[in-house]
Short mmCIF file of C-alpha atoms in Angstrom, two decimals:
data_model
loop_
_atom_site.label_atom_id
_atom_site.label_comp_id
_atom_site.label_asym_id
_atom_site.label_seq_id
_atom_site.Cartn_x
_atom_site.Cartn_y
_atom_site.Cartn_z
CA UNK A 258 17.08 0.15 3.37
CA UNK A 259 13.76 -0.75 4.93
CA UNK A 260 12.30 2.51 6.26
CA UNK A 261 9.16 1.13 7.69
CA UNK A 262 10.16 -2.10 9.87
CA UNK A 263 6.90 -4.82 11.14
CA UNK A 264 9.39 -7.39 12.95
CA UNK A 265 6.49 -9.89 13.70
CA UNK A 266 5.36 -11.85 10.84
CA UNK A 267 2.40 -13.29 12.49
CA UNK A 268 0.43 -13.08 16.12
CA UNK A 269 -2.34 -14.69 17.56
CA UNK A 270 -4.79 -13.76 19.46
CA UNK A 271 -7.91 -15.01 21.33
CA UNK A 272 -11.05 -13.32 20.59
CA UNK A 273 -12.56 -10.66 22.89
CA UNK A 274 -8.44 -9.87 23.84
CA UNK A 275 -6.23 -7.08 22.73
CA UNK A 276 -4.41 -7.44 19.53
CA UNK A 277 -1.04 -5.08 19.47
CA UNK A 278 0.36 -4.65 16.05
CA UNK A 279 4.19 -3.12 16.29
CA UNK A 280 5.58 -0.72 13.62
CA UNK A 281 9.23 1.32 13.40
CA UNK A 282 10.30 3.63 11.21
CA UNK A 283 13.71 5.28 10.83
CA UNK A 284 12.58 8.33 8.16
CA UNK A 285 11.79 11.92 10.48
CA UNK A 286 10.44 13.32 7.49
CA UNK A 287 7.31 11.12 7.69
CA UNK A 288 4.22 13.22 8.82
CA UNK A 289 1.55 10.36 8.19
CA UNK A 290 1.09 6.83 9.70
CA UNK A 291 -1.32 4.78 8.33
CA UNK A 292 -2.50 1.57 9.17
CA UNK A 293 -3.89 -0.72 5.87
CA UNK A 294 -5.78 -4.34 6.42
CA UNK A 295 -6.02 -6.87 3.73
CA UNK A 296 -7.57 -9.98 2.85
CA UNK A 297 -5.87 -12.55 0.18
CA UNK A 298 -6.84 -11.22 -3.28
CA UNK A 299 -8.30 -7.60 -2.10
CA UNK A 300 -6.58 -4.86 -2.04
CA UNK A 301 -5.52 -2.85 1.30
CA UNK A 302 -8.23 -0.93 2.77
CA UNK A 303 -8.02 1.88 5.36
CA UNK A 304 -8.35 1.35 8.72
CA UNK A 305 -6.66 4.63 10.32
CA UNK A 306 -4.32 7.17 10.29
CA UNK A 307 -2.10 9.56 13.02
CA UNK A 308 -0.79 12.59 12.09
CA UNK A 309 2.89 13.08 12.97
CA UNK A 310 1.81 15.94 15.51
CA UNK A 311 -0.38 13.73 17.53
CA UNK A 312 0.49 10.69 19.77
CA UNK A 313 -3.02 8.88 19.64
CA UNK A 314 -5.62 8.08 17.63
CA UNK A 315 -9.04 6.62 18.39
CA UNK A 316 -11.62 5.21 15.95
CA UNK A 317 -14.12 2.38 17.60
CA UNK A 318 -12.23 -0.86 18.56
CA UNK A 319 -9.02 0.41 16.77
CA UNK A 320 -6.54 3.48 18.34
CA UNK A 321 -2.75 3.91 16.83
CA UNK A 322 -0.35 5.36 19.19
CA UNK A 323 2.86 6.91 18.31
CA UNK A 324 5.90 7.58 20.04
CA UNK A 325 7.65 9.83 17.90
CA UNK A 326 11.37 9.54 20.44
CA UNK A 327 11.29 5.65 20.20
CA UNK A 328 10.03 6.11 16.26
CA UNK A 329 7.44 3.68 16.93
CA UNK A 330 3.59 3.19 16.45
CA UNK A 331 1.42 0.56 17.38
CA UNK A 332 -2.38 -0.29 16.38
CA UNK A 333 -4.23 -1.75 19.47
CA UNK A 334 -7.68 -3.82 18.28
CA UNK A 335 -9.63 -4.20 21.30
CA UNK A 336 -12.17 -6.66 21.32
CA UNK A 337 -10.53 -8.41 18.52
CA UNK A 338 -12.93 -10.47 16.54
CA UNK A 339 -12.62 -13.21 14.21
CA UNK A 340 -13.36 -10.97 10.82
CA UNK A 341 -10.16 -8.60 12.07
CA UNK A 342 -8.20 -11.99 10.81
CA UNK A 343 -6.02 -10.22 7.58
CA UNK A 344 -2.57 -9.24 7.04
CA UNK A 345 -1.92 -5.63 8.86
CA UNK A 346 0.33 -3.13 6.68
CA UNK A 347 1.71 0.31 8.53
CA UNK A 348 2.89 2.53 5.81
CA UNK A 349 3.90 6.09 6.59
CA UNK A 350 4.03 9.30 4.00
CA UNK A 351 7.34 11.33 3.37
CA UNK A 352 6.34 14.95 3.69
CA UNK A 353 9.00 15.58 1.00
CA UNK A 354 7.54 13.80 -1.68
CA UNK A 355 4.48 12.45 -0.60
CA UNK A 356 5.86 9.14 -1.31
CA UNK A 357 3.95 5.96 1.13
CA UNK A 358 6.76 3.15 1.94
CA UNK A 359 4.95 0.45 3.88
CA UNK A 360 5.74 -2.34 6.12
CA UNK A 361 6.31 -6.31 5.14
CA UNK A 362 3.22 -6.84 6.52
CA UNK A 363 1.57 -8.88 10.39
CA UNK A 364 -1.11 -11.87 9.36
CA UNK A 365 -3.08 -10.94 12.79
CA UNK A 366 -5.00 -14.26 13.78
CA UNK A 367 -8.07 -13.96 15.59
CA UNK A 368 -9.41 -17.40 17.52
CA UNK A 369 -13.06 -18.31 18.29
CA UNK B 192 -19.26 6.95 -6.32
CA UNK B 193 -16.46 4.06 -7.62
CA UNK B 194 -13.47 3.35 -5.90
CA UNK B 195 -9.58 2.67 -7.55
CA UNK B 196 -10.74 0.64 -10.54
CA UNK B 197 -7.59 -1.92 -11.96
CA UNK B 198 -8.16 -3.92 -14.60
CA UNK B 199 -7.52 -7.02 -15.17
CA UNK B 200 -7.86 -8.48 -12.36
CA UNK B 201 -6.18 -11.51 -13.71
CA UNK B 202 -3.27 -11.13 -16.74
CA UNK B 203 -1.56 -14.43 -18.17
CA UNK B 204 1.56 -13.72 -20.00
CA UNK B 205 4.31 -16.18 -21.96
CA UNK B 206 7.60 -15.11 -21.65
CA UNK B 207 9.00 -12.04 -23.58
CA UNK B 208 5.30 -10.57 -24.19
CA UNK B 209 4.37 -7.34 -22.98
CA UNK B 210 2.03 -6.70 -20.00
CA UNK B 211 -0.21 -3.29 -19.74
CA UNK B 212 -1.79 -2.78 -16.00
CA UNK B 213 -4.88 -0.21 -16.44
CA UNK B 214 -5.69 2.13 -13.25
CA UNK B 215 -8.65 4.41 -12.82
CA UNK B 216 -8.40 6.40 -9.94
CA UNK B 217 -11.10 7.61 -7.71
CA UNK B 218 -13.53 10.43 -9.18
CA UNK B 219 -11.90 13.84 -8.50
CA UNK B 220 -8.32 12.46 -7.56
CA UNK B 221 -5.12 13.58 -9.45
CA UNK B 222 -2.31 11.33 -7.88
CA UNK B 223 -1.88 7.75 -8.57
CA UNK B 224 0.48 5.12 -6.86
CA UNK B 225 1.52 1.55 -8.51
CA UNK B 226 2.73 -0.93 -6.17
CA UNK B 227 3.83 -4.39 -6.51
CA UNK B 228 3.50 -7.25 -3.88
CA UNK B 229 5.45 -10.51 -4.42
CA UNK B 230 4.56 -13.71 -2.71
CA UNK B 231 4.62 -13.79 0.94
CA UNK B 232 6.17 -9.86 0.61
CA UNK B 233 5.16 -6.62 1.29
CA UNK B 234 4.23 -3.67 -0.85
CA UNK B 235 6.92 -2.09 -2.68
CA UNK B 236 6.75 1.13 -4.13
CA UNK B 237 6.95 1.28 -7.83
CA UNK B 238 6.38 4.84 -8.77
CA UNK B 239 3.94 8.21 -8.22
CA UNK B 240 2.52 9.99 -10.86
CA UNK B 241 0.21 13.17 -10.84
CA UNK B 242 -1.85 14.14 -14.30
CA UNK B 243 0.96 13.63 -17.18
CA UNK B 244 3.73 13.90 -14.48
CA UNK B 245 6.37 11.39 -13.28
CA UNK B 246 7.21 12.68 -9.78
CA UNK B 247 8.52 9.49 -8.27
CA UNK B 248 9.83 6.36 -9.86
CA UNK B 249 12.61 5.47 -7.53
CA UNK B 250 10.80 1.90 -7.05
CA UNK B 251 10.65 0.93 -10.80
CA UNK B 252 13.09 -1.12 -12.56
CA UNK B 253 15.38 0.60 -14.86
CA UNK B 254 14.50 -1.67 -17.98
CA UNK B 255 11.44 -3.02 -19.18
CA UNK B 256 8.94 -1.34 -16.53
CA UNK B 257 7.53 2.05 -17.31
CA UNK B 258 4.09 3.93 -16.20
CA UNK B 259 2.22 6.79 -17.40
CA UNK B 260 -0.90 8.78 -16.16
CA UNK B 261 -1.99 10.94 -19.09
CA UNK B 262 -4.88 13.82 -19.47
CA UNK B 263 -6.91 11.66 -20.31
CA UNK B 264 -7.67 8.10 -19.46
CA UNK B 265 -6.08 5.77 -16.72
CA UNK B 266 -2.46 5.20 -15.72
CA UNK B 267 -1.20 2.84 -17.24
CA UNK B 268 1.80 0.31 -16.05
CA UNK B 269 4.06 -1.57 -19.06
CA UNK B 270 6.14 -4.17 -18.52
CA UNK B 271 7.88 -4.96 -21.70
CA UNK B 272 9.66 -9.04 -21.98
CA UNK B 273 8.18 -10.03 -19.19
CA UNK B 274 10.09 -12.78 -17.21
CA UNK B 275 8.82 -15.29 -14.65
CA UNK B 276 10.57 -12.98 -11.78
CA UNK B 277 7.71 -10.46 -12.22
CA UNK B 278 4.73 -12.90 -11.93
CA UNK B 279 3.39 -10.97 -8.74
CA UNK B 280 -0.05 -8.80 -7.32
CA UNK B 281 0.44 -5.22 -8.81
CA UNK B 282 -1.71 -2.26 -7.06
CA UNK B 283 -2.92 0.77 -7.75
CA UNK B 284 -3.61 3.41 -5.39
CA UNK B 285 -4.96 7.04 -5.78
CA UNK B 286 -5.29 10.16 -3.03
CA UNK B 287 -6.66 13.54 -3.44
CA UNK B 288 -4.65 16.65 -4.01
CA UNK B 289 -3.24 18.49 -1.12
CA UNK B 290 -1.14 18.16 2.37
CA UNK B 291 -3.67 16.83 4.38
CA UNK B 292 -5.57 14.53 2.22
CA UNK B 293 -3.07 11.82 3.47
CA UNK B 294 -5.33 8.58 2.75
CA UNK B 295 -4.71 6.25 -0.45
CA UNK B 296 -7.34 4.30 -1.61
CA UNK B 297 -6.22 0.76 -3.24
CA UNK B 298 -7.79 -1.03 -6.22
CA UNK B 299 -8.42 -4.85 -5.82
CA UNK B 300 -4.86 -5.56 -8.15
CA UNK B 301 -3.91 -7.23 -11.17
CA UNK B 302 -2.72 -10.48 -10.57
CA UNK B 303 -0.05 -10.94 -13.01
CA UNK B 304 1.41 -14.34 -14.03
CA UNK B 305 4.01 -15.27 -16.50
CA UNK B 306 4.50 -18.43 -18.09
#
């Protein structure tokens, strides 16, 4: 039972556009979204969070929105540049038992 | 001030030998995640442990697979006869006590191959 559903595999996008990463979730009991970036052979590394109270979140070129009635979040990049060219992870945190389930993953590609 | 420390970054293991994953977490942080990522996959939860405490290990195989976190020293992950099936990226994560300290931190992984 996948709890945290990324349907797109892959997108491209032209640098200096909008990049739109899509997540749904089915659990209510989640009160954290997170959004995790990774390169091949890192490991993920922060990029933002929304609490389950809010519906936005801004931090420089990156702002999550949720939509708590549609269970849905998204992570807008705006300009997008080259270097934001990774695999994108949501993951959100039961408030239960603090467990994080996270997405399959989007490889977001950025071209020059 | 060092982040989620994993060693080793790279494990090669025959067939029926025994794999240990080491974890360090952050300075200061009491919770510790494993997760395991196989090719072209997402992150699976494994299991969550706090200081000598299995909370969650809903994600971990029944057999062969078991993790600890003692007092002292890092957590540790075990897979016992390892088969080719769990040749894979394994992470650790760690997170601050408390409600609204709701980031994890990753280590760079152990990539784990078996022969």
């Amino acid at each position: 039972d996948q709890q945290v559903k990324q349907n797109s595999p892959s997108l491209s996008v032209q640098e200096g556009r909008i990049s739109i990463l899509n997540c749904d979730y089915t659990n209510s009991m989640f009160d954290y979204f997170l959004w995790y970036k990774k390169y091949p052979a890192e490991g993920p590394t922060f990029l933002i969070s929304i609490s389950s109270i809010k519906d936005k979140n801004e931090d420089g070129r990156f702002t999550v929105f949720l939509n708590k009635s549609a269970k849905h979040l998204s992570l807008h990049i705006v300009p997008s540049q080259p270097g934001d060219s990774a695999v994108y992870f949501c993951a959100a945190r039961d408030s239960g038992t603090y467990k994080y389930i996270f997405g399959t993953g989007t490889r977001l590609k950025v071209l020059a | 001030n060092a982040g989620v420390m994993q060693n080793p970054r790279h494990l090669v293991r025959r067939r029926g030998q025994e794999a240990r994953l080491r974890c360090s977490p952050m300075k200061g942080h009491s919770h510790v995640y494993w997760y395991r990522q196989l090719p072209e996959e997402g992150l699976k939860f494994m299991v969550y442990l706090q200081k000598e405490n299995i909370i969650d290990e809903s994600g971990m195989p029944k057999e062969r697979f078991s993790a600890e976190f003692p007092k002292e020293g890092p957590s540790i992950l075990r897979i016992q006869q390892v088969v080719r099936g769990d040749s894979a990226a394994y992470f650790c994560a760690s997170s601050p006590e408390g409600a609204t300290n709701e980031k994890l931190f990753f280590g760079s992984g152990t990539q784990l191959s078996v022969l």
